[in-house]
XYZ file of C-alpha atoms in Angstrom:
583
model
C -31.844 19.476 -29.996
C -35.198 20.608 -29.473
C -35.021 21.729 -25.967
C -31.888 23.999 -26.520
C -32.362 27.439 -27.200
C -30.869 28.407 -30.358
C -28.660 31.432 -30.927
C -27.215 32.515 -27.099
C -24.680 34.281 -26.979
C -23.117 34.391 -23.552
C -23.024 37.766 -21.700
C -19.710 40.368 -23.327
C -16.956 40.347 -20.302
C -14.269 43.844 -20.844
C -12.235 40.184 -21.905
C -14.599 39.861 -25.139
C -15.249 43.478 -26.232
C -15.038 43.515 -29.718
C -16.050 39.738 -30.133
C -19.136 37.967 -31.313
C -18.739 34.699 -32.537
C -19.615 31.260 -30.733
C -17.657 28.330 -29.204
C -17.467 25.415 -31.878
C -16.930 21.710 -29.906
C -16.363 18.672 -32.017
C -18.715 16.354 -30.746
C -17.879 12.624 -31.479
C -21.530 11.785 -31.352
C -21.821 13.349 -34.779
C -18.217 13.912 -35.607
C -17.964 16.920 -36.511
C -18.081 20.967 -35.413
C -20.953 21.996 -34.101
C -21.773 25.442 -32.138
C -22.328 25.081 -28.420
C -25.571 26.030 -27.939
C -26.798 25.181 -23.880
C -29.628 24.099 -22.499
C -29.351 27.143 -19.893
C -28.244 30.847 -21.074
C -25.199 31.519 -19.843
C -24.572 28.294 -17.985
C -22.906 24.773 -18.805
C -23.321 21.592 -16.989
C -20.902 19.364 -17.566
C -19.403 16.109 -16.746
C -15.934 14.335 -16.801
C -15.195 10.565 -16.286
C -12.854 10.576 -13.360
C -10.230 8.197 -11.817
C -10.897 4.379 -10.651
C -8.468 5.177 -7.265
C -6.808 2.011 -6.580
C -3.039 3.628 -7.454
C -1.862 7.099 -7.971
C -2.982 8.831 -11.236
C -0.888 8.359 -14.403
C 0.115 11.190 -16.825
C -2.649 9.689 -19.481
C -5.108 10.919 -16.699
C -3.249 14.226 -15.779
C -3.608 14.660 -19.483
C -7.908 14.247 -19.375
C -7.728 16.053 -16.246
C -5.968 19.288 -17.408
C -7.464 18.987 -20.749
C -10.912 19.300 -19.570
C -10.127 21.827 -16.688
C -8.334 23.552 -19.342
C -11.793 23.446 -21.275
C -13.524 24.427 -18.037
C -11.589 27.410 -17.359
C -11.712 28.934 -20.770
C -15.583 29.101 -20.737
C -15.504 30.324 -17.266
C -13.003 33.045 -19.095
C -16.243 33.604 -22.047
C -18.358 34.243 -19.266
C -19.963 31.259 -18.690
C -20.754 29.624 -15.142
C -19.854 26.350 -15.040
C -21.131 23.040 -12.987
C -18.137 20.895 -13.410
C -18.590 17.456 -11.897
C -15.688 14.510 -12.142
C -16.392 11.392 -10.236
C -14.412 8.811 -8.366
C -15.540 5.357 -9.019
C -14.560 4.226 -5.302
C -15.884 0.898 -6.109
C -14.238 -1.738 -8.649
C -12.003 -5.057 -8.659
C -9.417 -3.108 -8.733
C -9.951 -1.058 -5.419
C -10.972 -4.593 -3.873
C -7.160 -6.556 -5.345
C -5.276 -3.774 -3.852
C -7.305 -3.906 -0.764
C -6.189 -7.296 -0.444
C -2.563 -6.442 -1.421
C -2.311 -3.408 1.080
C -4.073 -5.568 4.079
C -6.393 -2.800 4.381
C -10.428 -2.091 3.581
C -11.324 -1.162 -0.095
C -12.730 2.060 1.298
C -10.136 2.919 2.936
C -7.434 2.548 0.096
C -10.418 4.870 -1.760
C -9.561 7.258 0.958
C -6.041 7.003 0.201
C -6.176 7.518 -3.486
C -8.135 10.451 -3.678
C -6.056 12.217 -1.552
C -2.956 11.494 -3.134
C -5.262 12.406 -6.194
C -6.109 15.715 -4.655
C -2.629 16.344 -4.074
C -0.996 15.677 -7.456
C -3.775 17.901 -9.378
C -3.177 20.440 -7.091
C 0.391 20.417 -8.105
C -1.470 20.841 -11.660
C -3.059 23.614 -11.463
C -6.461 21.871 -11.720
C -9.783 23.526 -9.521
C -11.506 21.328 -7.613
C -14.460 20.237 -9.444
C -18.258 21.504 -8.183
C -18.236 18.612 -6.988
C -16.326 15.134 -6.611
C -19.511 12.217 -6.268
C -17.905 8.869 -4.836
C -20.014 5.878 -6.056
C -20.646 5.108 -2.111
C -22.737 7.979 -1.266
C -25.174 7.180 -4.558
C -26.256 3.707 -3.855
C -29.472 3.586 -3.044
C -30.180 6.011 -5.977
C -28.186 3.583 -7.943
C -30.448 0.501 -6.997
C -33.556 2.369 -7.559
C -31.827 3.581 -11.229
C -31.530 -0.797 -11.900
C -35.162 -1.411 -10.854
C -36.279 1.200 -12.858
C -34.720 -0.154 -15.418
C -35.691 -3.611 -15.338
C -39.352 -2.410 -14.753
C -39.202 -0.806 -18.305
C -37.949 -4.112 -19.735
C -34.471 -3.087 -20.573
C -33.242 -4.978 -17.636
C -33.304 -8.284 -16.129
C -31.668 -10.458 -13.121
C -29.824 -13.779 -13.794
C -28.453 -15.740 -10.520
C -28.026 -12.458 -8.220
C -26.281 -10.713 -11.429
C -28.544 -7.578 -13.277
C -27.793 -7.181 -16.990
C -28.859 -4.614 -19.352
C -30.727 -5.804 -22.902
C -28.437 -4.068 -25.260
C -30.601 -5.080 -27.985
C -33.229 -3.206 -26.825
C -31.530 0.038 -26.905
C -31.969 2.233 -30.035
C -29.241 2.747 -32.218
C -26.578 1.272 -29.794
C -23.217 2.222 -30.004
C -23.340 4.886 -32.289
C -21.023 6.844 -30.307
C -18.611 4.243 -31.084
C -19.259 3.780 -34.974
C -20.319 0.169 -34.602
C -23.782 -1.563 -34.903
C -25.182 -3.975 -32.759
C -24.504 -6.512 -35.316
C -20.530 -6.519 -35.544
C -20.395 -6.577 -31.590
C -22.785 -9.812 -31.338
C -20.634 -11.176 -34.184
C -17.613 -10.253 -32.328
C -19.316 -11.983 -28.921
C -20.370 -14.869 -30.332
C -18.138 -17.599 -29.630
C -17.951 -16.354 -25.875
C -18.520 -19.667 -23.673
C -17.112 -18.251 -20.050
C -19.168 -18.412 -16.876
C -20.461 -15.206 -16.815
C -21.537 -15.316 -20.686
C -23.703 -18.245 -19.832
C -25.828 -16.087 -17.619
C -27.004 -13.493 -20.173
C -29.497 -13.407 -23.045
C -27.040 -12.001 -25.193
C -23.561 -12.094 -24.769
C -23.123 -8.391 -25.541
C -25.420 -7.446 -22.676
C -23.522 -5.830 -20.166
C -23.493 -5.573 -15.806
C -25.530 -3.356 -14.133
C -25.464 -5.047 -11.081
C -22.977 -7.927 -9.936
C -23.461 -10.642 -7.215
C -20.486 -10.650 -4.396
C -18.520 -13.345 -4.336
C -17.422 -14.586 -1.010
C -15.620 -11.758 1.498
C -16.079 -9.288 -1.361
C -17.660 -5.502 -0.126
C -21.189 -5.702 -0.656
C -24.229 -3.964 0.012
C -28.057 -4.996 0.194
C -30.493 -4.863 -2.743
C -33.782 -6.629 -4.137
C -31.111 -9.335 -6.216
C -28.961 -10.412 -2.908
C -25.862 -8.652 -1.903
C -23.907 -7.116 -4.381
C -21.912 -4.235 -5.794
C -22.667 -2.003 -8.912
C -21.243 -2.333 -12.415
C -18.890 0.179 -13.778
C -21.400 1.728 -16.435
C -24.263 2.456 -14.299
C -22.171 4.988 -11.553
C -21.605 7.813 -14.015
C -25.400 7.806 -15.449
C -26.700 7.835 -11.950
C -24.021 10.467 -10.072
C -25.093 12.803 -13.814
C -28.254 12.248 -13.918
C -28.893 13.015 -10.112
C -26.408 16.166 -9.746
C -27.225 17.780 -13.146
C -30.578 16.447 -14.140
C -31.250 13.875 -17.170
C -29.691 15.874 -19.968
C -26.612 17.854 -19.582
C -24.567 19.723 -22.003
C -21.136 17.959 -22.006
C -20.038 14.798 -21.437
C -16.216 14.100 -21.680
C -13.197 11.558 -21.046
C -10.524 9.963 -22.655
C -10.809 8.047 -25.799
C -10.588 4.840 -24.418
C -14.251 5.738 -22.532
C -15.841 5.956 -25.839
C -16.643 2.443 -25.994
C -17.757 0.566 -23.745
C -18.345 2.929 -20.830
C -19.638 5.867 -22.308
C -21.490 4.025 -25.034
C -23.135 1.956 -22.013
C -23.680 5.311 -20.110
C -26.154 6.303 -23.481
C -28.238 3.462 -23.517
C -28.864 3.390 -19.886
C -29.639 6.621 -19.227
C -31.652 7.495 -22.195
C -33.272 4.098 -21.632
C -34.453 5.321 -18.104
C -34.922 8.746 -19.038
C -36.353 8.780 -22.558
C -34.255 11.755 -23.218
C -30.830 12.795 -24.610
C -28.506 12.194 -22.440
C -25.718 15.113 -23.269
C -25.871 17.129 -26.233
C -22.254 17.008 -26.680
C -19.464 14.691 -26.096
C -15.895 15.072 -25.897
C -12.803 12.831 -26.101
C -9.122 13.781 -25.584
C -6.493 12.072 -27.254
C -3.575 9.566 -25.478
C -0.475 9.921 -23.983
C 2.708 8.312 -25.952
C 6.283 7.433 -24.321
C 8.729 8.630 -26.932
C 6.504 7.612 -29.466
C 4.798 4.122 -27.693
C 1.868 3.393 -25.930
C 2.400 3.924 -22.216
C 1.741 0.631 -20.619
C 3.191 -0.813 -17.417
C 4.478 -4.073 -19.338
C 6.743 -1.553 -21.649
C 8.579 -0.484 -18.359
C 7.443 3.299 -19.561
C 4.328 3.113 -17.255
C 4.870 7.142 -15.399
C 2.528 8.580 -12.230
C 2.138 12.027 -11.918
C 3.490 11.543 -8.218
C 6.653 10.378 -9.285
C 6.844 12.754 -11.905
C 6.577 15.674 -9.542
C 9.468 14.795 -7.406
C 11.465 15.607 -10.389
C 8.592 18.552 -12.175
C 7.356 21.683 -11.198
C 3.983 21.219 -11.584
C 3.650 23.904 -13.506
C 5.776 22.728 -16.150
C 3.772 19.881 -16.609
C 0.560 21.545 -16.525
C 2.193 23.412 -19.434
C 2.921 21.243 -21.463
C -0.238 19.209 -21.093
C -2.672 22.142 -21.765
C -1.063 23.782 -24.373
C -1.533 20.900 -26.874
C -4.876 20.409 -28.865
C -7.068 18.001 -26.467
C -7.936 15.481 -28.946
C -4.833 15.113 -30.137
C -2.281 12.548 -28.970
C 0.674 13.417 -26.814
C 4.516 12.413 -26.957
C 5.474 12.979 -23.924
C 9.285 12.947 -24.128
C 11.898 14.640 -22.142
C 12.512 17.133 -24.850
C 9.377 18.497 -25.121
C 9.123 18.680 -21.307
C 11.909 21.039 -21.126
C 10.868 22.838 -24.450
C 8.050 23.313 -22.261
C 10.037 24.749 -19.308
C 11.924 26.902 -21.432
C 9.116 28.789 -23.080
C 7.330 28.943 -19.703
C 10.421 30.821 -17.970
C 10.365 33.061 -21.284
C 6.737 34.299 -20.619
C 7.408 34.680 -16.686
C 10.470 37.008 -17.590
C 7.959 38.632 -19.965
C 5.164 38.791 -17.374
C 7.917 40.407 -14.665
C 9.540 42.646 -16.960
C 8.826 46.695 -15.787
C 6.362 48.723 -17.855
C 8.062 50.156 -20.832
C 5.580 52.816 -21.831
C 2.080 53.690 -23.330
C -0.129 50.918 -25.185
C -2.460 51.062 -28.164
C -5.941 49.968 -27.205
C -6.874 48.462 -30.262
C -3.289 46.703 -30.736
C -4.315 44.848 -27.392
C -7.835 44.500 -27.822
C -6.442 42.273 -31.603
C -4.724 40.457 -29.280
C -7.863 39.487 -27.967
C -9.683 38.951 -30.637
C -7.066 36.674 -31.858
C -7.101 34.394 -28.603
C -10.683 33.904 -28.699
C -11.441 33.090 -32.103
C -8.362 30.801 -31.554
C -10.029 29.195 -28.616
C -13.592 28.997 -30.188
C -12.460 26.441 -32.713
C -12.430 23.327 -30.294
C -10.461 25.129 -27.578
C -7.724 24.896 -29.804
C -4.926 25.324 -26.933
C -1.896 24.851 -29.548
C -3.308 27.823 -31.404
C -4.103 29.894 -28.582
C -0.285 29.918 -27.153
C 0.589 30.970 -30.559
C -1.204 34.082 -29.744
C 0.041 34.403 -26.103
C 3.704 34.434 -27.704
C 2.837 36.764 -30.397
C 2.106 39.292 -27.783
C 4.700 38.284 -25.367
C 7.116 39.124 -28.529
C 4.790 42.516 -29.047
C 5.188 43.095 -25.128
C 9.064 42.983 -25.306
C 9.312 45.498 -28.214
C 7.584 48.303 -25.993
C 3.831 47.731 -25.435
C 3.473 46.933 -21.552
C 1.528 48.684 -18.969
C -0.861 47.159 -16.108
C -3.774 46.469 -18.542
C -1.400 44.847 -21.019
C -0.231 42.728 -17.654
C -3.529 41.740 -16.741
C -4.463 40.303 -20.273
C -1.365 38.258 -20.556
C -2.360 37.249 -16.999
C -6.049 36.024 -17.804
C -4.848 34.696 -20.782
C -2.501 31.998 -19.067
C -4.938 31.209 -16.351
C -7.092 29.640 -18.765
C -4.594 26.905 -19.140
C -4.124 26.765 -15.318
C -0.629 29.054 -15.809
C 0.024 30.988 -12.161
C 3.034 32.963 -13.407
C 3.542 33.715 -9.453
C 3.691 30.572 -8.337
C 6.199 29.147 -10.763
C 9.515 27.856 -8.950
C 12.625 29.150 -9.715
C 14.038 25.668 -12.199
C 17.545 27.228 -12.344
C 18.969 23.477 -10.402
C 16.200 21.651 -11.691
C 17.943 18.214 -12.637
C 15.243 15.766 -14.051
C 16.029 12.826 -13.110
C 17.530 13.661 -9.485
C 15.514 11.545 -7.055
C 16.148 8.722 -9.783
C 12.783 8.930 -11.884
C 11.387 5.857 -12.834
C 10.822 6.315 -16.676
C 14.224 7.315 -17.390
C 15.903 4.827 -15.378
C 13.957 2.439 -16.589
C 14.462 3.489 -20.254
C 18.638 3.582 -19.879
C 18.798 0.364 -18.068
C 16.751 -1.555 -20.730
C 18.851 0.061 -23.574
C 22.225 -0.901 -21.425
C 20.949 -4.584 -19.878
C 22.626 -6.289 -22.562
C 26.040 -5.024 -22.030
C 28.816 -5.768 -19.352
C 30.208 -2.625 -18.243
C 33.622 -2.696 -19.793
C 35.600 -0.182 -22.049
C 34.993 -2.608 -25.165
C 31.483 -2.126 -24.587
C 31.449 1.163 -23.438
C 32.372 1.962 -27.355
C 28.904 0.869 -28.469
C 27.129 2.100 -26.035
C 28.444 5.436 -26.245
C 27.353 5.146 -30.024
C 23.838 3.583 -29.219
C 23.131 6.619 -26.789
C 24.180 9.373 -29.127
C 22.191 7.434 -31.663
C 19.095 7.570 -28.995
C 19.317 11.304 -28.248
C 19.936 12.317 -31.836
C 23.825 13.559 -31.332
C 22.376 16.027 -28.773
C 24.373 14.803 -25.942
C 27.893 14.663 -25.365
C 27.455 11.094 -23.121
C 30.137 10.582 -20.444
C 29.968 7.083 -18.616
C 31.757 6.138 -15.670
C 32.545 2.906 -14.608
C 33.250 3.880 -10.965
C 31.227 6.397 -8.534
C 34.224 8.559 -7.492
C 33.471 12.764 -6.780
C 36.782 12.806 -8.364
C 36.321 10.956 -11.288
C 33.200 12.693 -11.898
C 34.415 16.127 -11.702
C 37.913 15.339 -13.969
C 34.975 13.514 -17.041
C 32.979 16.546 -16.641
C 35.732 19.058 -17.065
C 37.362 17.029 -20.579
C 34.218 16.772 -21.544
C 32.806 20.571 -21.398
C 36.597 21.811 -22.496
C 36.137 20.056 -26.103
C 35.633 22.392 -28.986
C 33.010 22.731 -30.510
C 31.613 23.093 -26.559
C 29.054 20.770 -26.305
C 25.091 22.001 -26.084
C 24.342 18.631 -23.644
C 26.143 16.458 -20.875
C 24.464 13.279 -20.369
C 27.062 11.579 -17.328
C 25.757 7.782 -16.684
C 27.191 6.822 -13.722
C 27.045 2.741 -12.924
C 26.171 2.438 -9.560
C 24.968 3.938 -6.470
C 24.475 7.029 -4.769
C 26.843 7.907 -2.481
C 26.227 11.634 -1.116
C 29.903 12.496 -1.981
C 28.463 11.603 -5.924
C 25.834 13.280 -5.544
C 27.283 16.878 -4.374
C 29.970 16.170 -7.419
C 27.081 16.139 -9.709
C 25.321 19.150 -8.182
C 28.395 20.857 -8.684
C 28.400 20.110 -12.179
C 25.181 21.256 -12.749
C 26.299 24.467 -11.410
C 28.765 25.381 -13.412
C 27.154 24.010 -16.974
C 23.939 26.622 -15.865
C 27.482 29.189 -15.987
C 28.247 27.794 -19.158
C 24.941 27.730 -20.883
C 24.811 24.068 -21.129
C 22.616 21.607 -20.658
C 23.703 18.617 -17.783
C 21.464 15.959 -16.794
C 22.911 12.586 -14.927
C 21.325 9.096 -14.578
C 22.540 6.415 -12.388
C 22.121 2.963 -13.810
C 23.414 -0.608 -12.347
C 25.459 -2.823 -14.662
C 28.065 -5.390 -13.985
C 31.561 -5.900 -15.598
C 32.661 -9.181 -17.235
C 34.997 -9.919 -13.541
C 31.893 -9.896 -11.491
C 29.425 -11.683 -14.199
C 32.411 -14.779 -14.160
C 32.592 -14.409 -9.930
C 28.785 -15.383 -10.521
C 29.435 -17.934 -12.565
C 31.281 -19.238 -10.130
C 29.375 -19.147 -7.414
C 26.891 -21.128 -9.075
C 29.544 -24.027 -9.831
C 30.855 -24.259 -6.329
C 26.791 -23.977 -4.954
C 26.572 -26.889 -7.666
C 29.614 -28.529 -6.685
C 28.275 -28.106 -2.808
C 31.635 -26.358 -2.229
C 29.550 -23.658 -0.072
C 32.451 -22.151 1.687
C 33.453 -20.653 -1.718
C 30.396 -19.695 -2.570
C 29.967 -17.504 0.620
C 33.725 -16.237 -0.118
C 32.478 -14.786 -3.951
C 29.149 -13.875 -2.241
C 30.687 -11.615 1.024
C 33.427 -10.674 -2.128
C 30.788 -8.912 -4.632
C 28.623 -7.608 -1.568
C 31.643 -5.460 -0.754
C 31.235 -3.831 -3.886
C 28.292 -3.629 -3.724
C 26.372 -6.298 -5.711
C 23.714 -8.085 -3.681
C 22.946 -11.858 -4.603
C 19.405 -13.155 -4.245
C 19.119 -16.763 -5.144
C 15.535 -17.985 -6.393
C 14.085 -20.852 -7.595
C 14.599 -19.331 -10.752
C 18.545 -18.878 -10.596
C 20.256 -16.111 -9.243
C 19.488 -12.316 -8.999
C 21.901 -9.782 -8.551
C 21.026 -5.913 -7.048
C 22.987 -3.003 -6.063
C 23.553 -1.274 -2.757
């Protein structure tokens, strides 16, 4: 990198004293560790792929986000100043179906998004970027960016669409690992519409025709809107300049968009287009893909009705970004567990007079942890080891206000952590575990038989931590009188899992409070999930409905329906047979 000047060191904080070594960043261009060296002394420019904002976020992109703010604040905590810029592509099919879903403007469910966006990074811990571009307010730079390009002969029009000449770019997709060859072998049997309006089926949009009541705007090919790729070089290029010094995003950017990003840019520019880039790793549901087909599909907003933030800023950026994350509901409240340990630490009183050079290792040890690849997993290591050193002895103001810098490089506010004492995960019914339980249960009738095996399946599922109780009934009674047997069994159980099949009633739900109350007494864990199942009586009442709707006997019918409604089983019938619900 001939333009970077080799060997700065950024300037020594009071946080550093003692310290000279450089940050190391794996860079996936070259795939390996390399030393950050800037283009600017003491300054980093640097830009993160942010959301498409058609929906609210999804814990995948909580995960980039906190990952890279993570990365953000700890070279604002080396001494760096930092120009961090994350986008929102406010333009896309996406934005334009849920337009048409929501009976409102693409804009303005833009508008919506990134203020429900706003809100649930807030709830993160994450700083506003320097600043947030929306593809809207670039344009006109981004229609002078396509002629520019198809002046140099890297682009050309085809029936109101603009496509870049992928061939033409040097060395394409070598962020990716793969040659130009394997993708047009990949591409070639292609034979859709838009295919038949490129030179080269790999060629991708820079620039893409409206189709009829689509949002458009004016340009020299008709009206039209911009393709994905071309946003992020244009909003980077224009805010920090042709070449910057980072360039991150998930994994699944790599290729196409940020591989399409390269050859654009550097294909306008004639220069590199970041000197490093950076990928963070994906987000697993107990050990599977997330994906909304799975049923395991989780948004940060629905996560925080049940989450402190907090929590889940913890255990997002206290994980190694490139490595993938199993987000499970054990390591969630591992997570709350060892951040209430480190509050109590952090509001503990002094207990006497501190060694200098005791805290100043401490120090050491965090940075040269965080050098290597902001290796987060390695630098709470550290934070423990002198949380543990703190509670033997060693705590005064200075010792305070280390442990406190420390933590707010991975967005940790010890003040402004709630008090989880009644925290109950899946109060407010979240969607994940619900989801999860009812999938595991939909093949059973709710009957004592049954409830044998599923007792067994769901001790089998939590690995024996839970003692399960399930309830066939939603009675404050009943609920209190299972919870009692249940927590007077010796050995005491660790875990209470209570299912309860059916609805909530607020009578249920103050039993289950209650509960919760006393196993926090009892040092025990209690967590309770409603699910809806019926019993073998009101599956054969069904049946029979259907027979007498069959047999046209439709007084019956209305008898079995008005009979199930009153407890509390809905029918819906469809062209596809019947569908039951529950109050």
């Amino acid at each position: 990198w001939p333009f970077c000047r080799a060997g700065f060191q950024p300037k020594k904080s009071e946080i550093e004293k003692g310290v000279d070594r450089m940050i190391k960043i794996y860079d996936t261009m070259s795939r390996d560790l390399r030393e950050f060296v800037p283009i600017e002394d003491g300054k980093v420019k640097m830009y993160v792929c942010g959301p498409t904002v058609y929906n609210y976020i999804h814990v995948g992109n909580a995960r980039s986000t906190v990952a890279f703010d993570t990365i953000r604040r700890y070279f604002e905590y080396r001494g760096y100043e930092v120009a961090y810029i994350s986008n929102f592509t406010d333009v896309d099919d996406k934005i334009i179906n849920r337009a048409k879903e929501e009976g409102i403007t693409p804009l303005e469910v833009a508008d919506k998004y990134i203020a429900a966006f706003r809100e649930d990074v807030t709830a993160l811990g994450v700083k506003p970027a320097t600043r947030h571009p929306r593809v809207v307010e670039f344009m006109a730079d981004i229609i002078r960016f396509v002629e520019d390009l198809i002046e140099k002969g890297f682009a050309y029009e085809s029936q109101g669409d603009v496509y870049f000449r992928v061939e033409k770019s040097h060395n394409y997709a070598k962020l990716a690992n793969k040659t130009l060859e394997d993708l047009e072998l990949g591409a070639s049997g292609r034979t859709d519409e838009e295919t038949a309006r490129k030179e080269n089926p790999v060629d991708f949009a820079l620039w893409k025709a409206a189709k009829p009541g689509e949002i458009s705007w004016d340009s020299p090919w008709g009206p039209g809107r911009p393709g994905w790729h071309i946003e992020c070089s244009v909003m980077s290029t224009e805010i920090l300049g042709d070449t910057i010094d980072i360039h991150g995003g998930g994994a699944d950017l790599e290729f196409p968009h940020h591989t399409n990003e390269i050859a654009q840019s550097e294909a306008k520019t004639g220069k590199t287009f970041a000197n490093y880039w950076m990928h963070n790793g994906f987000v697993n549901i107990d050990n599977v893909k997330m994906s909304k087909s799975l049923g395991n599909f989780i948004t940060v907003h629905d996560a925080l009705k049940t989450l402190d933030g907090q929590v889940l800023r913890f255990f997002f950026a206290t994980q190694h970004y490139r490595k993938p994350i199993n987000f499970t509901e054990k390591a969630v409240r591992d997570a709350e567990t060892n951040l209430k340990y480190l509050k109590n630490t952090y509001e503990q009183p002094f207990s006497g007079t501190v060694d200098a050079q005791e805290l100043q290792a401490f120090k050491d040890k965090f940075i040269a942890a965080m050098d290597e690849d902001f290796n987060a997993a390695n630098g709470i290591t550290v934070v423990f080891e002198m949380a543990k050193w703190i509670k033997s002895g060693h705590y005064n103001q200075k010792v305070k206000d280390t442990l406190k810098n420390m933590l707010e490089v991975f967005g940790i506010d010890l003040k402004n952590i709630k008090n989880t004492k009644n925290t109950n995960y899946n109060e407010g019914l979240d969607e994940f575990y619900t989801t999860r339980l009812s999938r595991m249960l939909e093949n059973y009738s709710w009957s004592k038989y049954n409830q044998k095996y599923i007792l067994e399946d769901l001790k089998d599922y939590f690995h024996n931590e839970y003692e399960v109780i399930t309830l066939s009934s939603t009675r404050s009674e009943q609920i209190h009188d299972k919870f009692m047997k249940a927590i007077s069994n010796e050995p005491k159980p660790s875990s209470v899992l209570m299912i309860v099949n059916g609805n909530q009633k607020p009578s249920v739900l103050q039993a289950l409070r209650n509960c919760k109350e006393v196993s926090f007494g009892m040092e025990i864990k209690f967590d309770y999930q409603f699910i809806y199942n019926i019993n073998e009586k009101q599956k054969k009442l069904i049946q029979k409905r259907q027979e007498a709707r069959a047999n046209r006997d439709f007084a019956t019918a209305d008898q079995i329906r008005d009979q199930l409604a009153a407890q509390g089983i809905k029918l819906l019938d469809t062209k596809d047979g019947v569908r039951w619900t529950r109050d």
